[in-house]
Amino acid sequence: MRRVRLFVTLLACAGLIVALAAAVLDVAGAAVSSELPEQLRASLERSGVEHPVTAVLLNFRSYDTLLEIGVLVIAGMAGISLASTNSLEDPALRSADSLLYALQRWFVPVMLLLAAYLLWAGAYRPGGAFQAGAVLAATGVLMRLGGLPMAFIRPGILLRLGLVIGFAVFLLVAVVGALMGEAFLAYPATMAGLLILTIEVALTLSIGMILLALFVAAPVTDEHEPEEGAGS
Amino acid sequence: MSSALLYALAGVALCGIGLAGFLLLNHLLRRLLAFNLIGSGVFLVLVGLAQHRGGPDPVPQALVLTGIVVAIAATALAVVLIRRYFHLTGRTSFKAESEGDGGGAGS
């Protein structure tokens, strides 16, 4: 019975692969071509940045990015509320590895510099808020694993501010733009570059904070292991 | 066949492998990994198929970048939920591990 089920499942998945591959080849062989890249190239000067991906992310399709950071904030809050300890910064949860501690004195400044560079580079080459935020979160994870105290993830104003600042700044820019007579999320053409940079800085801080909070909210410690099957 | 099309087809294969893992595996972490594999396959199809003709297309790339960040957050939240579930029940899957464990699916 079990073997039959395995066989049927594998057969179904193989069928899915064949059907999807046929669909992909069909789409690839179709003669129609999208005019989207040409449209994008034509209006790139109005976007305020030089790199097309950043222009799409933060200007032409900024709705996606706004909703994305909203999803991230919700995920971060849900993760924190599920943490089994009162404070994310509990000394009992810190690990202390002397090698990591020594290494991070070299790594943390370099990684912070890299995050700042990625953020700045997003305007004209691959990079931007998400990559910089990921590097920032990785720096926090390294600091956490190396046992460095991080006061800013204690429950308090800094944690709350860090979680919502990206979403708040983005929403503020969108609403102010709408009140000034433009459409929701449409930036005035002269200030587009500056506004995008402001939003990106706030997004970087928020993304780093949220990813770090989600990492810290799932502590791996031996002392909290429950006995098998208890309390279900 | 261009190399971009090869990426799209590799994404199709990842979708199938991920679906098989999602259906056949019981451990919650493995299921999460399989689900992420499906997501990665979808990203590859999106990017590969779009740049099959006329080089890289920034619009799908931006969409995929957004998707990656959301996928990371969702995965992290799922790991937190799985750990919480393990803390509360001591189980790593929704099935009871042995007879007499008490209770069926814990979802």
Short mmCIF file of C-alpha atoms in Angstrom, two decimals:
data_model
loop_
_atom_site.label_atom_id
_atom_site.label_comp_id
_atom_site.label_asym_id
_atom_site.label_seq_id
_atom_site.Cartn_x
_atom_site.Cartn_y
_atom_site.Cartn_z
CA MET A 1 0.00 0.00 0.00
CA ARG A 2 2.78 2.33 1.02
CA ARG A 3 4.78 1.49 -2.07
CA VAL A 4 1.77 2.10 -4.31
CA ARG A 5 1.27 5.52 -2.75
CA LEU A 6 4.95 6.38 -3.28
CA PHE A 7 4.78 5.24 -6.89
CA VAL A 8 1.60 7.21 -7.64
CA THR A 9 3.02 10.38 -6.03
CA LEU A 10 6.28 10.16 -7.96
CA LEU A 11 4.36 9.52 -11.17
CA ALA A 12 2.15 12.55 -10.55
CA CYS A 13 5.17 14.78 -9.88
CA ALA A 14 6.91 13.54 -13.02
CA GLY A 15 3.73 14.31 -14.93
CA LEU A 16 3.70 17.81 -13.48
CA ILE A 17 7.33 18.33 -14.55
CA VAL A 18 6.53 17.20 -18.11
CA ALA A 19 3.42 19.39 -18.33
CA LEU A 20 5.21 22.45 -16.93
CA ALA A 21 8.19 21.92 -19.25
CA ALA A 22 5.82 21.72 -22.21
CA ALA A 23 4.16 24.96 -21.09
CA VAL A 24 7.53 26.71 -20.67
CA LEU A 25 8.71 25.57 -24.11
CA ASP A 26 5.41 26.69 -25.59
CA VAL A 27 5.73 30.16 -24.08
CA ALA A 28 9.38 30.39 -25.14
CA GLY A 29 8.51 29.45 -28.71
CA ALA A 30 5.71 31.98 -29.04
CA ALA A 31 6.53 34.86 -31.36
CA VAL A 32 4.97 37.64 -29.27
CA SER A 33 7.48 39.81 -27.48
CA SER A 34 6.76 42.09 -24.55
CA GLU A 35 7.31 45.82 -25.03
CA LEU A 36 7.84 46.22 -21.27
CA PRO A 37 11.67 46.47 -21.39
CA GLU A 38 11.48 49.21 -24.05
CA GLN A 39 8.90 51.15 -22.03
CA LEU A 40 11.12 50.85 -18.98
CA ARG A 41 14.21 52.03 -20.86
CA ALA A 42 12.31 54.99 -22.24
CA SER A 43 11.12 56.22 -18.84
CA LEU A 44 14.22 55.37 -16.82
CA GLU A 45 15.38 59.02 -16.63
CA ARG A 46 12.19 60.01 -14.84
CA SER A 47 12.62 57.40 -12.13
CA GLY A 48 15.38 59.13 -10.14
CA VAL A 49 17.79 56.15 -10.23
CA GLU A 50 19.96 54.67 -12.94
CA HIS A 51 19.57 50.97 -12.30
CA PRO A 52 16.42 49.50 -13.89
CA VAL A 53 15.71 46.90 -11.16
CA THR A 54 15.85 49.54 -8.44
CA ALA A 55 13.67 51.81 -10.58
CA VAL A 56 11.05 49.07 -10.91
CA LEU A 57 11.22 48.15 -7.21
CA LEU A 58 10.98 51.62 -5.72
CA ASN A 59 9.28 53.72 -8.36
CA PHE A 60 7.31 51.96 -11.09
CA ARG A 61 6.05 49.07 -8.98
CA SER A 62 6.49 50.48 -5.49
CA TYR A 63 3.10 49.06 -4.48
CA ASP A 64 4.71 45.61 -4.43
CA THR A 65 7.56 46.82 -2.26
CA LEU A 66 5.23 48.65 0.13
CA LEU A 67 3.08 45.56 0.60
CA GLU A 68 6.21 43.43 0.91
CA ILE A 69 7.59 45.44 3.80
CA GLY A 70 4.11 45.29 5.33
CA VAL A 71 4.19 41.49 5.13
CA LEU A 72 7.67 41.52 6.70
CA VAL A 73 6.53 43.69 9.62
CA ILE A 74 3.59 41.35 10.29
CA ALA A 75 5.87 38.29 10.09
CA GLY A 76 8.35 39.90 12.48
CA MET A 77 5.69 40.80 15.02
CA ALA A 78 4.16 37.32 14.83
CA GLY A 79 7.60 35.78 15.33
CA ILE A 80 8.39 37.95 18.34
CA SER A 81 5.03 37.25 19.97
CA LEU A 82 5.69 33.51 19.64
CA ALA A 83 9.10 33.67 21.31
CA SER A 84 9.22 31.56 24.44
CA THR A 85 11.14 34.11 26.50
CA ASN A 86 10.02 37.51 27.73
CA SER A 87 12.93 39.40 26.21
CA LEU A 88 14.73 38.61 23.00
CA GLU A 89 17.95 39.76 24.68
CA ASP A 90 18.24 37.22 27.48
CA PRO A 91 21.81 36.61 28.69
CA ALA A 92 20.94 32.95 29.21
CA LEU A 93 20.28 32.60 25.48
CA ARG A 94 23.64 33.97 24.38
CA SER A 95 26.16 31.48 23.19
CA ALA A 96 29.79 32.21 23.92
CA ASP A 97 32.25 30.97 21.34
CA SER A 98 35.65 32.57 21.85
CA LEU A 99 36.70 32.06 18.22
CA LEU A 100 33.52 33.74 16.95
CA TYR A 101 33.99 36.52 19.47
CA ALA A 102 37.48 37.22 18.19
CA LEU A 103 36.45 36.94 14.54
CA GLN A 104 33.53 39.30 14.77
CA ARG A 105 35.73 42.15 15.94
CA TRP A 106 37.07 42.03 12.39
CA PHE A 107 33.91 41.03 10.58
CA VAL A 108 31.25 43.29 12.08
CA PRO A 109 32.76 46.62 10.93
CA VAL A 110 33.49 45.22 7.47
CA MET A 111 29.95 43.86 7.14
CA LEU A 112 28.42 47.16 8.23
CA LEU A 113 30.56 48.90 5.60
CA LEU A 114 29.44 46.36 3.00
CA ALA A 115 25.79 46.98 3.89
CA ALA A 116 26.25 50.71 3.47
CA TYR A 117 28.01 50.19 0.13
CA LEU A 118 25.26 47.87 -1.17
CA LEU A 119 22.63 50.40 -0.18
CA TRP A 120 24.41 53.21 -2.00
CA ALA A 121 25.28 51.08 -5.05
CA GLY A 122 21.60 50.24 -5.63
CA ALA A 123 21.10 53.54 -7.43
CA TYR A 124 23.32 52.62 -10.39
CA ARG A 125 24.25 48.92 -10.22
CA PRO A 126 22.94 45.68 -8.64
CA GLY A 127 22.38 46.25 -4.94
CA GLY A 128 19.82 48.07 -2.89
CA ALA A 129 17.80 47.97 0.29
CA PHE A 130 17.09 44.24 0.37
CA GLN A 131 20.63 43.09 -0.15
CA ALA A 132 21.89 45.64 2.38
CA GLY A 133 19.18 44.60 4.85
CA ALA A 134 20.15 40.95 4.47
CA VAL A 135 23.81 41.79 5.19
CA LEU A 136 22.71 43.86 8.20
CA ALA A 137 20.65 40.94 9.52
CA ALA A 138 23.60 38.58 8.99
CA THR A 139 25.78 40.96 11.01
CA GLY A 140 23.24 40.82 13.82
CA VAL A 141 23.14 37.02 13.67
CA LEU A 142 26.93 36.90 13.89
CA MET A 143 26.91 39.26 16.87
CA ARG A 144 24.26 37.11 18.50
CA LEU A 145 26.17 33.86 17.98
CA GLY A 146 29.38 35.45 19.21
CA GLY A 147 27.74 36.53 22.45
CA LEU A 148 27.88 40.28 21.93
CA PRO A 149 25.16 42.07 23.92
CA MET A 150 22.63 43.85 21.73
CA ALA A 151 20.62 46.33 23.76
CA PHE A 152 18.48 47.41 20.82
CA ILE A 153 16.49 44.18 20.62
CA ARG A 154 15.27 44.45 24.20
CA PRO A 155 11.54 45.20 24.27
CA GLY A 156 11.31 48.96 24.01
CA ILE A 157 11.26 51.96 21.78
CA LEU A 158 14.29 50.98 19.69
CA LEU A 159 12.91 47.56 18.78
CA ARG A 160 9.50 48.94 17.85
CA LEU A 161 10.99 51.81 15.88
CA GLY A 162 13.35 49.49 14.05
CA LEU A 163 10.55 47.13 13.08
CA VAL A 164 8.18 49.72 11.65
CA ILE A 165 10.43 52.54 10.40
CA GLY A 166 10.69 51.17 6.86
CA PHE A 167 6.95 50.70 6.44
CA ALA A 168 6.20 54.02 8.19
CA VAL A 169 8.56 56.11 6.06
CA PHE A 170 7.35 54.44 2.87
CA LEU A 171 3.71 55.03 3.77
CA LEU A 172 4.42 58.60 4.83
CA VAL A 173 6.07 59.41 1.49
CA ALA A 174 3.16 57.79 -0.37
CA VAL A 175 0.47 59.65 1.58
CA VAL A 176 2.26 63.01 1.45
CA GLY A 177 2.66 62.57 -2.31
CA ALA A 178 -1.06 61.88 -2.60
CA LEU A 179 -1.95 64.93 -0.47
CA MET A 180 0.29 67.16 -2.60
CA GLY A 181 -1.81 66.38 -5.66
CA GLU A 182 0.15 63.50 -7.18
CA ALA A 183 -1.12 59.94 -7.25
CA PHE A 184 -0.60 57.62 -4.26
CA LEU A 185 3.08 56.52 -4.34
CA ALA A 186 3.97 58.86 -7.23
CA TYR A 187 7.02 60.97 -6.37
CA PRO A 188 7.51 64.51 -7.64
CA ALA A 189 9.99 64.24 -10.50
CA THR A 190 12.57 66.62 -9.05
CA MET A 191 12.77 64.86 -5.67
CA ALA A 192 12.45 61.23 -6.82
CA GLY A 193 16.11 60.32 -6.26
CA LEU A 194 16.24 61.79 -2.77
CA LEU A 195 12.93 60.22 -1.73
CA ILE A 196 14.01 56.80 -3.03
CA LEU A 197 17.27 57.02 -1.06
CA THR A 198 15.38 58.01 2.12
CA ILE A 199 12.97 55.11 1.71
CA GLU A 200 15.82 52.71 1.02
CA VAL A 201 17.73 53.69 4.16
CA ALA A 202 14.63 53.14 6.30
CA LEU A 203 13.85 49.87 4.49
CA THR A 204 17.38 48.59 5.08
CA LEU A 205 17.18 49.22 8.82
CA SER A 206 13.73 47.63 9.04
CA ILE A 207 14.56 44.55 6.97
CA GLY A 208 17.73 43.91 8.98
CA MET A 209 15.84 44.32 12.26
CA ILE A 210 12.92 42.08 11.23
CA LEU A 211 15.11 39.25 9.95
CA LEU A 212 17.29 39.44 13.06
CA ALA A 213 14.22 39.42 15.32
CA LEU A 214 12.88 36.35 13.52
CA PHE A 215 16.23 34.61 14.00
CA VAL A 216 16.42 35.49 17.67
CA ALA A 217 12.80 34.50 18.27
CA ALA A 218 13.60 30.84 17.63
CA PRO A 219 16.33 30.17 20.22
CA VAL A 220 18.16 26.88 20.14
CA THR A 221 18.84 26.07 23.76
CA ASP A 222 18.92 22.73 25.51
CA GLU A 223 17.35 23.82 28.77
CA HIS A 224 13.90 24.39 27.29
CA GLU A 225 13.54 20.99 25.64
CA PRO A 226 10.24 19.46 26.76
CA GLU A 227 9.79 15.83 27.68
CA GLU A 228 8.42 13.77 24.83
CA GLY A 229 4.70 14.22 24.21
CA ALA A 230 4.09 16.49 27.20
CA GLY A 231 1.28 18.98 27.27
CA SER A 232 -0.35 18.08 23.96
CA MET B 1 17.92 26.20 -26.76
CA SER B 2 19.40 29.19 -24.96
CA SER B 3 20.94 29.01 -21.51
CA ALA B 4 18.10 31.14 -20.14
CA LEU B 5 15.65 28.48 -21.26
CA LEU B 6 17.80 25.89 -19.50
CA TYR B 7 17.36 27.87 -16.26
CA ALA B 8 13.60 27.88 -16.75
CA LEU B 9 13.55 24.12 -17.31
CA ALA B 10 15.74 23.58 -14.24
CA GLY B 11 13.16 25.62 -12.32
CA VAL B 12 10.43 23.30 -13.64
CA ALA B 13 12.41 20.30 -12.40
CA LEU B 14 12.86 21.95 -8.97
CA CYS B 15 9.09 22.50 -8.77
CA GLY B 16 8.46 18.80 -9.39
CA ILE B 17 11.13 17.63 -6.92
CA GLY B 18 9.85 20.07 -4.29
CA LEU B 19 6.26 18.92 -4.74
CA ALA B 20 7.31 15.27 -4.36
CA GLY B 21 9.22 16.14 -1.17
CA PHE B 22 6.30 18.14 0.18
CA LEU B 23 3.90 15.24 -0.36
CA LEU B 24 6.14 12.38 0.75
CA LEU B 25 8.12 13.71 3.73
CA ASN B 26 6.71 13.89 7.24
CA HIS B 27 9.26 15.94 9.17
CA LEU B 28 8.05 19.54 9.27
CA LEU B 29 11.47 21.07 8.59
CA ARG B 30 11.91 18.85 5.53
CA ARG B 31 8.49 19.86 4.29
CA LEU B 32 9.43 23.51 4.75
CA LEU B 33 12.62 22.95 2.75
CA ALA B 34 10.65 21.19 0.01
CA PHE B 35 8.19 24.06 -0.09
CA ASN B 36 11.09 26.50 -0.46
CA LEU B 37 12.39 24.36 -3.31
CA ILE B 38 9.07 24.87 -5.14
CA GLY B 39 9.39 28.61 -4.57
CA SER B 40 12.95 28.66 -5.91
CA GLY B 41 11.77 26.76 -8.97
CA VAL B 42 9.07 29.35 -9.60
CA PHE B 43 11.65 32.16 -9.31
CA LEU B 44 13.94 30.41 -11.79
CA VAL B 45 11.08 29.96 -14.27
CA LEU B 46 10.10 33.62 -13.95
CA VAL B 47 13.59 34.99 -14.49
CA GLY B 48 14.79 32.43 -17.01
CA LEU B 49 11.72 32.56 -19.23
CA ALA B 50 11.67 36.35 -19.22
CA GLN B 51 15.27 36.74 -20.37
CA HIS B 52 15.02 33.98 -22.95
CA ARG B 53 14.40 36.62 -25.60
CA GLY B 54 16.05 40.03 -25.53
CA GLY B 55 18.30 39.71 -22.51
CA PRO B 56 17.57 40.39 -18.82
CA ASP B 57 14.15 41.89 -18.13
CA PRO B 58 14.20 44.11 -15.00
CA VAL B 59 10.47 43.77 -14.24
CA PRO B 60 10.41 40.02 -13.46
CA GLN B 61 13.77 40.41 -11.71
CA ALA B 62 12.30 43.01 -9.37
CA LEU B 63 9.27 40.80 -8.76
CA VAL B 64 11.52 37.84 -7.95
CA LEU B 65 13.61 39.99 -5.59
CA THR B 66 10.44 40.96 -3.74
CA GLY B 67 9.42 37.32 -3.72
CA ILE B 68 12.75 36.19 -2.27
CA VAL B 69 12.52 38.60 0.66
CA VAL B 70 8.93 37.57 1.43
CA ALA B 71 9.96 33.90 1.14
CA ILE B 72 12.79 34.44 3.65
CA ALA B 73 10.45 36.09 6.14
CA ALA B 74 7.79 33.41 5.68
CA THR B 75 10.39 30.66 6.12
CA ALA B 76 11.74 32.26 9.28
CA LEU B 77 8.22 32.60 10.67
CA ALA B 78 7.53 28.96 9.78
CA VAL B 79 10.69 27.87 11.63
CA VAL B 80 9.56 29.84 14.70
CA LEU B 81 6.13 28.17 14.49
CA ILE B 82 7.67 24.71 14.06
CA ARG B 83 9.91 25.23 17.10
CA ARG B 84 6.95 26.42 19.13
CA TYR B 85 4.98 23.36 18.04
CA PHE B 86 7.89 21.15 19.05
CA HIS B 87 8.12 22.86 22.44
CA LEU B 88 4.42 22.34 23.09
CA THR B 89 3.98 18.79 21.80
CA GLY B 90 7.44 17.26 21.47
CA ARG B 91 6.61 16.17 17.93
CA THR B 92 8.30 17.05 14.66
CA SER B 93 5.44 16.08 12.36
CA PHE B 94 1.69 16.30 12.30
CA LYS B 95 1.39 12.51 12.53
CA ALA B 96 1.57 10.72 15.84
CA GLU B 97 4.98 9.08 15.96
CA SER B 98 3.90 5.87 17.67
CA GLU B 99 0.78 4.10 18.87
CA GLY B 100 -0.45 5.28 22.26
CA ASP B 101 1.15 8.69 21.81
CA GLY B 102 -2.31 10.15 22.25
CA GLY B 103 -4.01 12.41 19.75
CA GLY B 104 -3.86 12.30 16.00
CA ALA B 105 -2.83 15.11 13.73
CA GLY B 106 -1.84 18.09 15.81
CA SER B 107 -2.74 20.77 13.36
#
